[in-house]
Short mmCIF file of C-alpha atoms and ligand atoms in Angstrom, two decimals:
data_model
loop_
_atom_site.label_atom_id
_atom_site.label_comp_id
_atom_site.label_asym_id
_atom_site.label_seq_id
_atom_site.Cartn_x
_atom_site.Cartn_y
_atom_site.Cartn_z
CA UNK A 27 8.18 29.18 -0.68
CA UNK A 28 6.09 28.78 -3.65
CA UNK A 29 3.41 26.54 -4.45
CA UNK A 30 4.52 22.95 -5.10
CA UNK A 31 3.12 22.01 -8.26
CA UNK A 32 2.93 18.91 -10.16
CA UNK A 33 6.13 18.60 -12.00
CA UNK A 34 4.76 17.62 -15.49
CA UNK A 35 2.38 18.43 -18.23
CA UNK A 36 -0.65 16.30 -19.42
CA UNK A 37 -0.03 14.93 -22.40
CA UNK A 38 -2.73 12.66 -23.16
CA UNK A 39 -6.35 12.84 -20.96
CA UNK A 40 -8.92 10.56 -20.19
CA UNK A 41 -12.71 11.86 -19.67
CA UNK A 42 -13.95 10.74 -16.00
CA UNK A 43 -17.66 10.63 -15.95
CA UNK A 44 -20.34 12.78 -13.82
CA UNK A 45 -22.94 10.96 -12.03
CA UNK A 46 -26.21 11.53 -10.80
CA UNK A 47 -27.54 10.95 -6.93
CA UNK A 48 -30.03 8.12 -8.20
CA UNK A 49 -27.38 6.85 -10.40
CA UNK A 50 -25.19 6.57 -7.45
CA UNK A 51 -27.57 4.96 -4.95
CA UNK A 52 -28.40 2.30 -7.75
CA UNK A 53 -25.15 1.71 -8.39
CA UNK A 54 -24.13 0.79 -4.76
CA UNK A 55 -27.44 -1.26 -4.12
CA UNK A 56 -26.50 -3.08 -6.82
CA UNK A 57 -22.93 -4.14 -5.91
CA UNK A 58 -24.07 -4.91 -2.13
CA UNK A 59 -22.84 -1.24 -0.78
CA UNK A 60 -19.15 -2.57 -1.88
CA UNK A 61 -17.44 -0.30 -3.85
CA UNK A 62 -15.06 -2.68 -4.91
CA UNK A 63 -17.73 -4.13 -7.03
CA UNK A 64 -18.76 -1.09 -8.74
CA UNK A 65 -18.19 -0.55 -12.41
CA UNK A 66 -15.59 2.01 -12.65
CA UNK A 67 -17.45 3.82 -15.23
CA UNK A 68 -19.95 4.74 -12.41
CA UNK A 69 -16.73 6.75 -10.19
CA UNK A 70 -15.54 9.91 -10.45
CA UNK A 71 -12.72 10.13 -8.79
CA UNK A 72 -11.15 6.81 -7.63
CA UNK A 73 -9.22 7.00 -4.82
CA UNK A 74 -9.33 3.34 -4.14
CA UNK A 75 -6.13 2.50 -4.18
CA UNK A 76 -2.55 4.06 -5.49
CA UNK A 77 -1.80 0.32 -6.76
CA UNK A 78 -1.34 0.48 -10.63
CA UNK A 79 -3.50 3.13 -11.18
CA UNK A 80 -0.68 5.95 -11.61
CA UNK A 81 0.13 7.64 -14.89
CA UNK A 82 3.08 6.59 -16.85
CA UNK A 83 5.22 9.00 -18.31
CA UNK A 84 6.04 9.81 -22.21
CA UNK A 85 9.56 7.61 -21.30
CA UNK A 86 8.08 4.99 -20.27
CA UNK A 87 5.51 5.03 -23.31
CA UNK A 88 7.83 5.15 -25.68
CA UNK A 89 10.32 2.12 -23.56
CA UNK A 90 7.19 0.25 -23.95
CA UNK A 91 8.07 0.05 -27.73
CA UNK A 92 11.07 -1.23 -27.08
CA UNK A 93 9.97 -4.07 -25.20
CA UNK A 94 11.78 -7.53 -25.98
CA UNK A 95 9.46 -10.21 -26.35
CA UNK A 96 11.97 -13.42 -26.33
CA UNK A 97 10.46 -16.06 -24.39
CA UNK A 98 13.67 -16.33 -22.49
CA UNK A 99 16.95 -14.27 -22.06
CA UNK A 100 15.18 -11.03 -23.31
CA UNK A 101 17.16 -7.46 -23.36
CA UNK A 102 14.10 -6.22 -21.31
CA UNK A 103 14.86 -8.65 -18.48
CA UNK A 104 18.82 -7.45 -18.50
CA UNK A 105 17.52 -4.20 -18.40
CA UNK A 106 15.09 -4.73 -15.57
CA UNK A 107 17.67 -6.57 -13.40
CA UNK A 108 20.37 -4.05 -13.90
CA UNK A 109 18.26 -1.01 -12.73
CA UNK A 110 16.53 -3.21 -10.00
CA UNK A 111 20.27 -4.73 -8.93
CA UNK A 112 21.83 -1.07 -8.69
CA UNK A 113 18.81 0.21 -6.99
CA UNK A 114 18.55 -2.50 -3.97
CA UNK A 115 22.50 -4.57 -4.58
CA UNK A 116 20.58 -8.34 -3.95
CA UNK A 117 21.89 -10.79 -6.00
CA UNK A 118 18.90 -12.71 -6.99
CA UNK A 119 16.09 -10.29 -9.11
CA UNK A 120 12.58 -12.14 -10.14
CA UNK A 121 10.09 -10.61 -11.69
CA UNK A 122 6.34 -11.42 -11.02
CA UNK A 123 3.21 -10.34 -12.07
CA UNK A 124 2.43 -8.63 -9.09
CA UNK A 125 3.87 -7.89 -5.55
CA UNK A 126 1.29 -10.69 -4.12
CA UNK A 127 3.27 -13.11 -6.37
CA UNK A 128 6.42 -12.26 -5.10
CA UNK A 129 4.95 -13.22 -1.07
CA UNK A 130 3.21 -16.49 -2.40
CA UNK A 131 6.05 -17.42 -4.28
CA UNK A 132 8.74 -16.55 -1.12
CA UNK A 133 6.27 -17.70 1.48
CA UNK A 134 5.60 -21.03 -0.13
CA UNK A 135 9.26 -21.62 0.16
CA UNK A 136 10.41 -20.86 3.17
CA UNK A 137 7.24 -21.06 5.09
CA UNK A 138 6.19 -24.58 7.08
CA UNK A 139 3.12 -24.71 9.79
CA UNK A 140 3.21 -23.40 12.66
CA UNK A 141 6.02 -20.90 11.39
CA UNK A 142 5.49 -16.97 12.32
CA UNK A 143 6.67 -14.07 10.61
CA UNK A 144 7.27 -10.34 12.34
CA UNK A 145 6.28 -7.51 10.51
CA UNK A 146 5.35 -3.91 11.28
CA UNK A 147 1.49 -3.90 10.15
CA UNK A 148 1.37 -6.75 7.39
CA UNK A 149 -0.56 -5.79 4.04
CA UNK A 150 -3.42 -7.97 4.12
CA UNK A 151 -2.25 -10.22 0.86
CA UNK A 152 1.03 -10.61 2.61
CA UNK A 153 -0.84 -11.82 6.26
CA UNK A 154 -3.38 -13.99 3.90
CA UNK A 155 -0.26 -15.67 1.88
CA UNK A 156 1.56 -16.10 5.38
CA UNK A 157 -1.63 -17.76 6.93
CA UNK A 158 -2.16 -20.02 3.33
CA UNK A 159 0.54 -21.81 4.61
CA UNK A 160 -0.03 -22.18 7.81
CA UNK A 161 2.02 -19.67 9.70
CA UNK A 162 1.15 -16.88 11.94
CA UNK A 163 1.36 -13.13 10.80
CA UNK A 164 1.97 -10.88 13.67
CA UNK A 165 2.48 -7.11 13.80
CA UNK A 166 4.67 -5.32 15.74
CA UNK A 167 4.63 -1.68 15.17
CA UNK A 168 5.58 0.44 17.85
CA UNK A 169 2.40 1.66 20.14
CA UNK A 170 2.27 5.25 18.71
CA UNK A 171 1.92 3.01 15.31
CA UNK A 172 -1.86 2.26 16.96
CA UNK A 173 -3.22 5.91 17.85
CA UNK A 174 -4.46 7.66 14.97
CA UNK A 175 -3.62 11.19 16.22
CA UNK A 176 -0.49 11.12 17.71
CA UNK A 177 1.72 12.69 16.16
CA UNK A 178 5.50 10.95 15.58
CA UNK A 179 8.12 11.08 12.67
CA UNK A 180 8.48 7.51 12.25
CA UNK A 181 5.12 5.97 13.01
CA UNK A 182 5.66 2.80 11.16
CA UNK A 183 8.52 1.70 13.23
CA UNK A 184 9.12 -1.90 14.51
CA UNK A 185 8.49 -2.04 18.50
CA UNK A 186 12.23 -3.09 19.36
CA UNK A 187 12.06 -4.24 22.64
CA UNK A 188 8.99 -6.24 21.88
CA UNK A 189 10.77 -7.59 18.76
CA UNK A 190 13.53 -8.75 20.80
CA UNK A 191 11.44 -9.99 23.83
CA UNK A 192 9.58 -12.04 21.16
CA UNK A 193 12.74 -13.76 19.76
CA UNK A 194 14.33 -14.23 22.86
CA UNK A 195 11.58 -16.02 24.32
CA UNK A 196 9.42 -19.70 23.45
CA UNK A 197 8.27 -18.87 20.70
CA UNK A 198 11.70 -17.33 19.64
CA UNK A 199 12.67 -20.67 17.65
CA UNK A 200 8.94 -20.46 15.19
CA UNK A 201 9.82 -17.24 13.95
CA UNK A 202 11.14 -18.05 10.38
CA UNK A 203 11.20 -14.71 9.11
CA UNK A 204 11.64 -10.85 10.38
CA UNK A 205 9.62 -8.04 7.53
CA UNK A 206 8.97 -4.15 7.65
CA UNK A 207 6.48 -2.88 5.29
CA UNK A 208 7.86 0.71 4.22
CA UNK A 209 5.80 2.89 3.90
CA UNK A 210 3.60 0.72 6.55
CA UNK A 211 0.41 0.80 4.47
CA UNK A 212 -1.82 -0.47 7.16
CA UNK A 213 -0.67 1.70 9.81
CA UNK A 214 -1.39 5.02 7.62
CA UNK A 215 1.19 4.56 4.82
CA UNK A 216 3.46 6.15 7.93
CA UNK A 217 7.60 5.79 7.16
CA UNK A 218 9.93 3.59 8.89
CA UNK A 219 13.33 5.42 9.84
CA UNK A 220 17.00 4.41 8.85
CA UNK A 221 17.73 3.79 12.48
CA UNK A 222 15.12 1.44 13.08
CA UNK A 223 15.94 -0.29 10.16
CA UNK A 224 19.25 -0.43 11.21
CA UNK A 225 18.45 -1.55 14.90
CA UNK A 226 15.97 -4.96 13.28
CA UNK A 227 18.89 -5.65 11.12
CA UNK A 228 20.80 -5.95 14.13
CA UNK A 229 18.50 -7.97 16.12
CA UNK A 230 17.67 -10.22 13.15
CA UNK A 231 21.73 -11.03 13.08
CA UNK A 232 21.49 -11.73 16.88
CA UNK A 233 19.14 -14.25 16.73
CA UNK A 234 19.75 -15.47 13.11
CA UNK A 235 16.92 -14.64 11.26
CA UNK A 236 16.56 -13.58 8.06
CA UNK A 237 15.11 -9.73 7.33
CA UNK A 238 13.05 -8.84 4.52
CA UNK A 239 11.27 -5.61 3.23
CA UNK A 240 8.02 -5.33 1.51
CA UNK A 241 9.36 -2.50 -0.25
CA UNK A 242 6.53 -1.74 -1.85
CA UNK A 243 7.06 2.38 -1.47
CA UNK A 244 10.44 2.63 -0.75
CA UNK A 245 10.84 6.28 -2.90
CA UNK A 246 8.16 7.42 -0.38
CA UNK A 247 9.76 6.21 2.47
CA UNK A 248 13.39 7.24 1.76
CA UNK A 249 11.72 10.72 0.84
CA UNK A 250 10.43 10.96 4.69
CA UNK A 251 13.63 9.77 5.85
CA UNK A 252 15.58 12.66 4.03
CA UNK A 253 12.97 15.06 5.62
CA UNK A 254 12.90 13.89 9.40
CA UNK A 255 16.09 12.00 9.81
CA UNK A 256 19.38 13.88 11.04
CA UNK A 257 22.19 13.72 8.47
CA UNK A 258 19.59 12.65 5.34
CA UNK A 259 18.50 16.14 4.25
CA UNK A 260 21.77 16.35 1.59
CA UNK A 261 21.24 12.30 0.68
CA UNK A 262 19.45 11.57 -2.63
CA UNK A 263 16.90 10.07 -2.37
CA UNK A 264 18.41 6.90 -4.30
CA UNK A 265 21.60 6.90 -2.02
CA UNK A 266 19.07 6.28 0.91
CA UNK A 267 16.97 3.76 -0.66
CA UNK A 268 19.89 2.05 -1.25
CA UNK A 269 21.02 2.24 2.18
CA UNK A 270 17.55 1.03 3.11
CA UNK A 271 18.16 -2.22 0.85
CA UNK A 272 22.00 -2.33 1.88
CA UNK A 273 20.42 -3.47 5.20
CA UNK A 274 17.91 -6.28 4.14
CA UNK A 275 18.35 -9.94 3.06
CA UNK A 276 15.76 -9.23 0.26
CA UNK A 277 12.64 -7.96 -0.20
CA UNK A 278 9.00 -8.61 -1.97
CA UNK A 279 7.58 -5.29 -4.33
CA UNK A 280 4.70 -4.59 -6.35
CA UNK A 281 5.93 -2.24 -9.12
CA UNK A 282 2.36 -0.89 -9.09
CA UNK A 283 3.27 1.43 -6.38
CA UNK A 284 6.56 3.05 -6.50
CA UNK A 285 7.51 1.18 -9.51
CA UNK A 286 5.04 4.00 -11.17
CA UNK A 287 3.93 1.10 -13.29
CA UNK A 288 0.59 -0.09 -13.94
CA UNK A 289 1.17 -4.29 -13.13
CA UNK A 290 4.69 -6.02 -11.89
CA UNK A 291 6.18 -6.98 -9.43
CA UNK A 292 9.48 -8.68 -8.26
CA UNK A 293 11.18 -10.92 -5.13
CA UNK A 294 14.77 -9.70 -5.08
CA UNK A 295 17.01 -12.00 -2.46
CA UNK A 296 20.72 -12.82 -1.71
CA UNK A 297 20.38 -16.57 -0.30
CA UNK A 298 21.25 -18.85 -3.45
CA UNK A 299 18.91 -21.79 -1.96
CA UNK A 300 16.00 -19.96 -1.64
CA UNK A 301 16.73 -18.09 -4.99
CA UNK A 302 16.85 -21.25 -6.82
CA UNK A 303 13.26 -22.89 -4.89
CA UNK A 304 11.51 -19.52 -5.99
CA UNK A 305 12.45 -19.75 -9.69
CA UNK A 306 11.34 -23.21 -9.67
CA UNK A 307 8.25 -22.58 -8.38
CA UNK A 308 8.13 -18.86 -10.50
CA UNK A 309 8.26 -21.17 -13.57
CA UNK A 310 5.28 -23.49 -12.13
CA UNK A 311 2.96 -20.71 -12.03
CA UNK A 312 4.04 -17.16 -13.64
CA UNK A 313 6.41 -17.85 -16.34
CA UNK A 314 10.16 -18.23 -17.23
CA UNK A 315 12.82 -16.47 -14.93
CA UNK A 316 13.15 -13.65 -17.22
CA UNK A 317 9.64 -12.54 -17.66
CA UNK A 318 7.96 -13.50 -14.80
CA UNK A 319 4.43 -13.62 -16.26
CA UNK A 320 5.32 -10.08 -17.41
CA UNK A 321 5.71 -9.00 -20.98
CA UNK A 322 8.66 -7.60 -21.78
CA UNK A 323 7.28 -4.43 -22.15
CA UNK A 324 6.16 -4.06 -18.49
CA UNK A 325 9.59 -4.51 -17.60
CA UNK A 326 10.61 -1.74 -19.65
CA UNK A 327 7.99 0.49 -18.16
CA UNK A 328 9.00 -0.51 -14.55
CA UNK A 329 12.70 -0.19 -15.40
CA UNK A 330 11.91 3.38 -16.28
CA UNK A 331 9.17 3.67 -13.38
CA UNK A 332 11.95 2.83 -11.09
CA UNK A 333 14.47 5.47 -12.05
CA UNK A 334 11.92 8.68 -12.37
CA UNK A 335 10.40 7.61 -8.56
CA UNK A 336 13.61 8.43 -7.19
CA UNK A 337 13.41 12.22 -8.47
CA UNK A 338 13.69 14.93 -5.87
CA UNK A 339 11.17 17.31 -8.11
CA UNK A 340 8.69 13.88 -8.07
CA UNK A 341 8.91 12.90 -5.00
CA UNK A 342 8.61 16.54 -3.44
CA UNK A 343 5.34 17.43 -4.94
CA UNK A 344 3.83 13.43 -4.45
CA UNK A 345 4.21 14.03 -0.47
CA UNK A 346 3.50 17.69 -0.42
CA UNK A 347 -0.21 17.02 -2.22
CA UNK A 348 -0.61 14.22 -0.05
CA UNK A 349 -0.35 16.22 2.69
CA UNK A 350 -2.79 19.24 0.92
CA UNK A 351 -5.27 16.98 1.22
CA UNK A 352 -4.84 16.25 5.02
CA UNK A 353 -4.91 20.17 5.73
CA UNK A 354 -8.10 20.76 3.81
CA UNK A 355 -9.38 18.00 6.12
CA UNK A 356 -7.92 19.62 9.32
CA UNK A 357 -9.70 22.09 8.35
CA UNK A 358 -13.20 20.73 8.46
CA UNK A 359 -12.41 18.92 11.44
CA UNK A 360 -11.82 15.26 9.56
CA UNK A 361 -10.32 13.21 12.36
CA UNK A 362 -7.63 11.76 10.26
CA UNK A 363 -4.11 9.43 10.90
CA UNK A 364 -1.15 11.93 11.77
CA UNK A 365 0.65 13.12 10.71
CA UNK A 366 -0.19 12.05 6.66
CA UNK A 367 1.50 9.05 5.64
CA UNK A 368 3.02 8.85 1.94
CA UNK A 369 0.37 7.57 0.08
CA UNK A 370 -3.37 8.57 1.15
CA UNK A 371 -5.24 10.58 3.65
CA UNK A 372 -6.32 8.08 6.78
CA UNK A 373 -9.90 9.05 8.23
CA UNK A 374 -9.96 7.65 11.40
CA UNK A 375 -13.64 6.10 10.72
CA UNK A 376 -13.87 5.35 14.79
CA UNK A 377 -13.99 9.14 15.77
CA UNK A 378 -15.73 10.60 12.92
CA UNK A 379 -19.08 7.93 13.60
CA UNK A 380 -18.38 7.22 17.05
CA UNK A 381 -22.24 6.09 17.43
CA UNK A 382 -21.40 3.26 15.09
CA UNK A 383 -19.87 -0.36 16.72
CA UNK A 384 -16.71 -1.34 15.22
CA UNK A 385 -18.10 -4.67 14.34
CA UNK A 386 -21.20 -2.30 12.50
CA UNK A 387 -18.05 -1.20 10.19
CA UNK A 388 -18.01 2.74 11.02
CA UNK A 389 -15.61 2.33 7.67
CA UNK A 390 -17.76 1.37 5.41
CA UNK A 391 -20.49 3.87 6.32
CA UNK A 392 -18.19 6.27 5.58
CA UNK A 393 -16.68 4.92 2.22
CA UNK A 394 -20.23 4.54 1.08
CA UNK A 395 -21.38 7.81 2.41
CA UNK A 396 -18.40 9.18 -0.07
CA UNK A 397 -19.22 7.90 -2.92
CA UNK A 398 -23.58 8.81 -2.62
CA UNK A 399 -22.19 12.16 -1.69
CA UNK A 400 -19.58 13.34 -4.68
CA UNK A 401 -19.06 9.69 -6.38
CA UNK A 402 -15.51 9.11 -4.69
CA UNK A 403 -14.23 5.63 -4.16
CA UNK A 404 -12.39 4.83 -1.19
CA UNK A 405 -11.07 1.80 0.97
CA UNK A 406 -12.16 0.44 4.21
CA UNK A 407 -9.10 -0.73 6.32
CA UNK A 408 -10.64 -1.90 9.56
CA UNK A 409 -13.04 -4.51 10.64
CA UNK A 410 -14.04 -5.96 7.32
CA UNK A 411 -10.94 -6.01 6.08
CA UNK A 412 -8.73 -7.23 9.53
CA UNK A 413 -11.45 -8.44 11.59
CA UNK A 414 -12.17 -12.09 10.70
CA UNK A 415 -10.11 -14.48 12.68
CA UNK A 416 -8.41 -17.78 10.92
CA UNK A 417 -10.74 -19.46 13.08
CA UNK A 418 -14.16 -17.72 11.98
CA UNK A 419 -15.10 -15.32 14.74
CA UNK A 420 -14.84 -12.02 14.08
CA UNK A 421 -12.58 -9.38 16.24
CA UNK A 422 -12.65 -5.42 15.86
CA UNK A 423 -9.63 -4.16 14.23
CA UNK A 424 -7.03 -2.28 16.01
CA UNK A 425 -8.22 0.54 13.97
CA UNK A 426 -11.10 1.65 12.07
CA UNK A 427 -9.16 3.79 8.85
CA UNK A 428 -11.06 4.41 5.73
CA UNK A 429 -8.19 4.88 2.87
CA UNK A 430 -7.93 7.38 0.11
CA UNK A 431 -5.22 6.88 -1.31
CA UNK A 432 -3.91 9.41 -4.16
CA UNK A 433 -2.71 7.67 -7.52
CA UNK A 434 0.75 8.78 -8.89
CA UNK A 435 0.74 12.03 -11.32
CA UNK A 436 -3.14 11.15 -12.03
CA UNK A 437 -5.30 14.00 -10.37
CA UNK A 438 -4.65 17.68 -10.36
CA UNK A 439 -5.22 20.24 -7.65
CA UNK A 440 -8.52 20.68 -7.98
CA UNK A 441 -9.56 17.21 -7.82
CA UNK A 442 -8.32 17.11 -4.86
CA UNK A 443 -9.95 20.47 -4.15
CA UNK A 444 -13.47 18.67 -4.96
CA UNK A 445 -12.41 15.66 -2.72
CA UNK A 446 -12.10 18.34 0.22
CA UNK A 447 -15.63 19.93 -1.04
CA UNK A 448 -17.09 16.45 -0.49
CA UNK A 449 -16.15 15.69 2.70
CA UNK A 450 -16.57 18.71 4.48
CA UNK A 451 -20.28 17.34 3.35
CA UNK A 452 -19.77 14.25 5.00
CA UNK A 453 -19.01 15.17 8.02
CA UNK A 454 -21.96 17.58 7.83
CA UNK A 455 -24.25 14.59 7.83
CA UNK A 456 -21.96 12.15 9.54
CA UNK A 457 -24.65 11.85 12.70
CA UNK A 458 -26.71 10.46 10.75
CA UNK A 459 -25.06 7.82 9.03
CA UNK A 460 -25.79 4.13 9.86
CA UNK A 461 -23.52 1.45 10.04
CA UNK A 462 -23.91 -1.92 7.95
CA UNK A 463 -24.24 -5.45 8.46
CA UNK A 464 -22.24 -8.50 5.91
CA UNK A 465 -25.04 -10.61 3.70
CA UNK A 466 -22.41 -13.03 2.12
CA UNK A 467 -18.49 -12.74 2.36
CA UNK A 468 -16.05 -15.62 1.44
CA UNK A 469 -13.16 -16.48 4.08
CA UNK A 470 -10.38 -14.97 2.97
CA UNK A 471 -9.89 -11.05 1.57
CA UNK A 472 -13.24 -10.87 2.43
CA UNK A 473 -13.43 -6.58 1.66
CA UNK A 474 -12.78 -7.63 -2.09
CA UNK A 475 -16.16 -9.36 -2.64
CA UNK A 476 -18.36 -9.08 0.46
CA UNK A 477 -21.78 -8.02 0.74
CA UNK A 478 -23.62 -5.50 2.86
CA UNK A 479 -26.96 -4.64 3.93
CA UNK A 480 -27.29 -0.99 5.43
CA UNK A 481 -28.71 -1.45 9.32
CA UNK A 482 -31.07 1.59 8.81
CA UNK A 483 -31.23 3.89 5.33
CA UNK A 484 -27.87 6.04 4.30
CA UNK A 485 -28.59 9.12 4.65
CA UNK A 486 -26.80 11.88 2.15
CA UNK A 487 -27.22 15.27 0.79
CA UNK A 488 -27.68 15.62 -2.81
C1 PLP B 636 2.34 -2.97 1.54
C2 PLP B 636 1.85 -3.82 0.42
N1 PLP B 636 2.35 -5.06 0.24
C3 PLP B 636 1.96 -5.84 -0.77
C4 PLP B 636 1.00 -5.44 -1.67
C5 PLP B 636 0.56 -6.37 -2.77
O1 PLP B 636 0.93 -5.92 -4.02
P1 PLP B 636 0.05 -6.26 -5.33
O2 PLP B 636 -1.22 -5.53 -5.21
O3 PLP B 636 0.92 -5.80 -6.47
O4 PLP B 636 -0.15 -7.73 -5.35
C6 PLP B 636 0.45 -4.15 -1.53
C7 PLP B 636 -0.58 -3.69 -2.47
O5 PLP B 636 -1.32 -2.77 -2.25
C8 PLP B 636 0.89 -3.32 -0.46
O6 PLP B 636 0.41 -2.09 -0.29
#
């Protein structure tokens, strides 16, 4: 077989900017050791997040110029809903700004106190919506879902038997609403399969409750599906996403992801009722029903976004140098989440600095420790970002995962090459890297703006 490579040409570049060691260390003091509050000027390669920072393609630059800017009724939006209708068949499409929009907007209007919703691993904007109104957010991946380095197909699959235990039982009656996150972000960006899709769907009818996706990477889902799933490897890739939506109620998505956009969203749903309580409050706070506080040329862009996703050619090569990455850091001995989700490489933060406490944030000694080393950005996903309680006290996190997560069709081989370079430095040092503790952090989504004070000196190589 040969190489995979990247299945398009660069068109149009953008300069990224080399930084010095002093530069660096300044640069982190300066935004409290949280990388989120770095200028991005002062990153090389930013592997914070895949959301909205992909490339578009020359189609969807030149649908942008034929974006319909009516206020209401605009060709855009008839575009938009057709591709989005055909794509996932529900009979309600609304656009929002973002996917966060779209679980706000649902949760405020279905949600009451005291409610719960089910859901694999919940993204933390979808548990923070859920517990804005009141309601409980509680995981239920299956146990593999938990351990790092075990190795299973379908890691991001609902725990059945604890799904139904916890309908059948007291608490059966406050669950309002079932959800799987595919690709299960929080759990490794690790796939959900058809069959245990199926099997919720089936549960949810038994006990009446309506099913949702946060569909967020569905392209990259359906694409592991087709790979590990008996009787998917002929399938397009469409014909089982569609199969995937065939079997929800509706579902929340930020086009940012697998929408290969750069902002959108939308909250597509069958149930009239609820349709008509989310436009009402859509037009409260986003915009009319047709734009969603999008312009209509973002709905051009995701229209497009939505149909190249689903390419075989696209979708081949955007798992295949996701996993590239994870080899290079097999082989430096990088404990990382297995196998590689869809999205980004998972270091398991725990094992690589297993002298630092989890409530010490192992995570974000070794997110800083990137970016001092070879001016990488990545993502803590562990005690900062899970571990304070609705109540104030703070919990470890199931896991201790520092993200980095590959943007769509932005970095070439050797970036990712360099990323490999810089971590086998890393873990070089990684004994002597400290862990940190929080100066000031707000109470909600506190990893966005908290800030740190190292416990003794970072320690890097230059
Ligand atoms: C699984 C999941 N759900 C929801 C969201 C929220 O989407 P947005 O960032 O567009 O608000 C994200 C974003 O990263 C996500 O990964």
């Amino acid at each position: 077989m040969p190489v995979i490579i990247e299945p398009f040409r660069i068109k149009a570049v953008e300069p990224i900017r080399f930084t010095t060691h002093e530069e660096r260390e300044a640069a982190l003091r300066k935004a409290g050791y949280n990388v989120f509050l770095l200028p991005a000027r002062d990153v090389l390669i930013d592997l914070l997040t895949d959301s909205g920072t992909g490339a578009m393609s020359a189609a969807q630059w030149g649908a942008l110029m034929q974006g319909d800017e009516s206020y209401a009724g605009s060709r855009s939006f008839e575009r938009f809903e057709a591709v989005v209708r055909d794509l996932t068949g529900f009979r309600h499409i609304i656009p929002t700004h973002q996917g966060r929009a779209a679980e706000r907007i649902l949760f405020h209007s279905i949600l009451q106190p005291g409610d719960v919703v089910l859901n694999n691993i919940h993204f933390d904007t979808t548990r923070a919506n859920i517990e804005y109104e009141g309601a409980e957010a509680r995981d239920v991946v299956i146990p593999e879902g938990r351990l790092p380095a075990f190795i299973h197909p379908f890691k991001g699959n609902m725990h059945l038997e604890a799904l139904e235990a916890l309908l059948a039982g007291e608490e059966g009656a406050r669950v309002r609403l079932v959800m799987i996150t595919i690709t299960n972000n929080s759990g490794g960006g690790q796939p959900v399969s058809m069959e245990n899709i199926r099997a919720v769907r089936k549960i949810c009818d038994k006990y009446g409750k309506p099913f949702f996706l946060d569909a967020c990477r569905f392209a990259e889902n359906a694409w592991f599906i087709r790979q590990r799933e008996k009787g998917y490897d002929h399938r397009t890739p469409k014909s089982i996403a569609q199969e995937i939506f065939g079997l929800a109620d509706g579902c929340i998505f930020s086009a940012k992801k697998d929408g290969l956009a750069n902002i959108g969203g939308f909250l597509a749903l069958n149930e009239d009722r609820v349709a008509e309580k989310c436009r009402n409050l859509l037009i409260l706070t986003e915009g009319f029903p047709t734009y969603g506080g999008l312009a209509g040329y973002d709905l051009e862009a995701i229209a497009t976004g939505l149909q190249e996703v689903v390419d075989e050619d696209y979708l081949r090569y955007r798992i295949r140098s996701i996993e590239y990455l994870a080899e290079k850091f097999k082989d430096i001995d990088i404990p990382i989440v297995q196998p590689p989700g869809g999205h980004a490489v998972y270091i398991d933060a725990a094992a690589l600095l297993p002298h630092i406490p989890a409530l010490e944030f192992p995570g974000i000694a070794v997110v800083n420790s990137f970016y001092l080393t070879g001016g990488i950005r990545s993502c803590e996903i562990g005690s900062v970002m899970f571990g304070l309680t609705p109540e104030g006290t703070e919990r470890a996190a199931g896991m201790e995962l520092v993200r980095l997560a590959i943007p769509r069709r932005l970095y070439t081989q050797s970036h990712i090459d360099y990323v490999a370079e810089i971590a086998a430095i890393v873990k070089e040092i990684s004994r002597s890297l400290r862990g940190y503790r929080i100066v000031s952090a707000p109470k909600q989504l506190r990893h966005f703006t908290a800030k740190f004070e190292p416990l003794v000196g970072v320690e890097t190589r230059t």
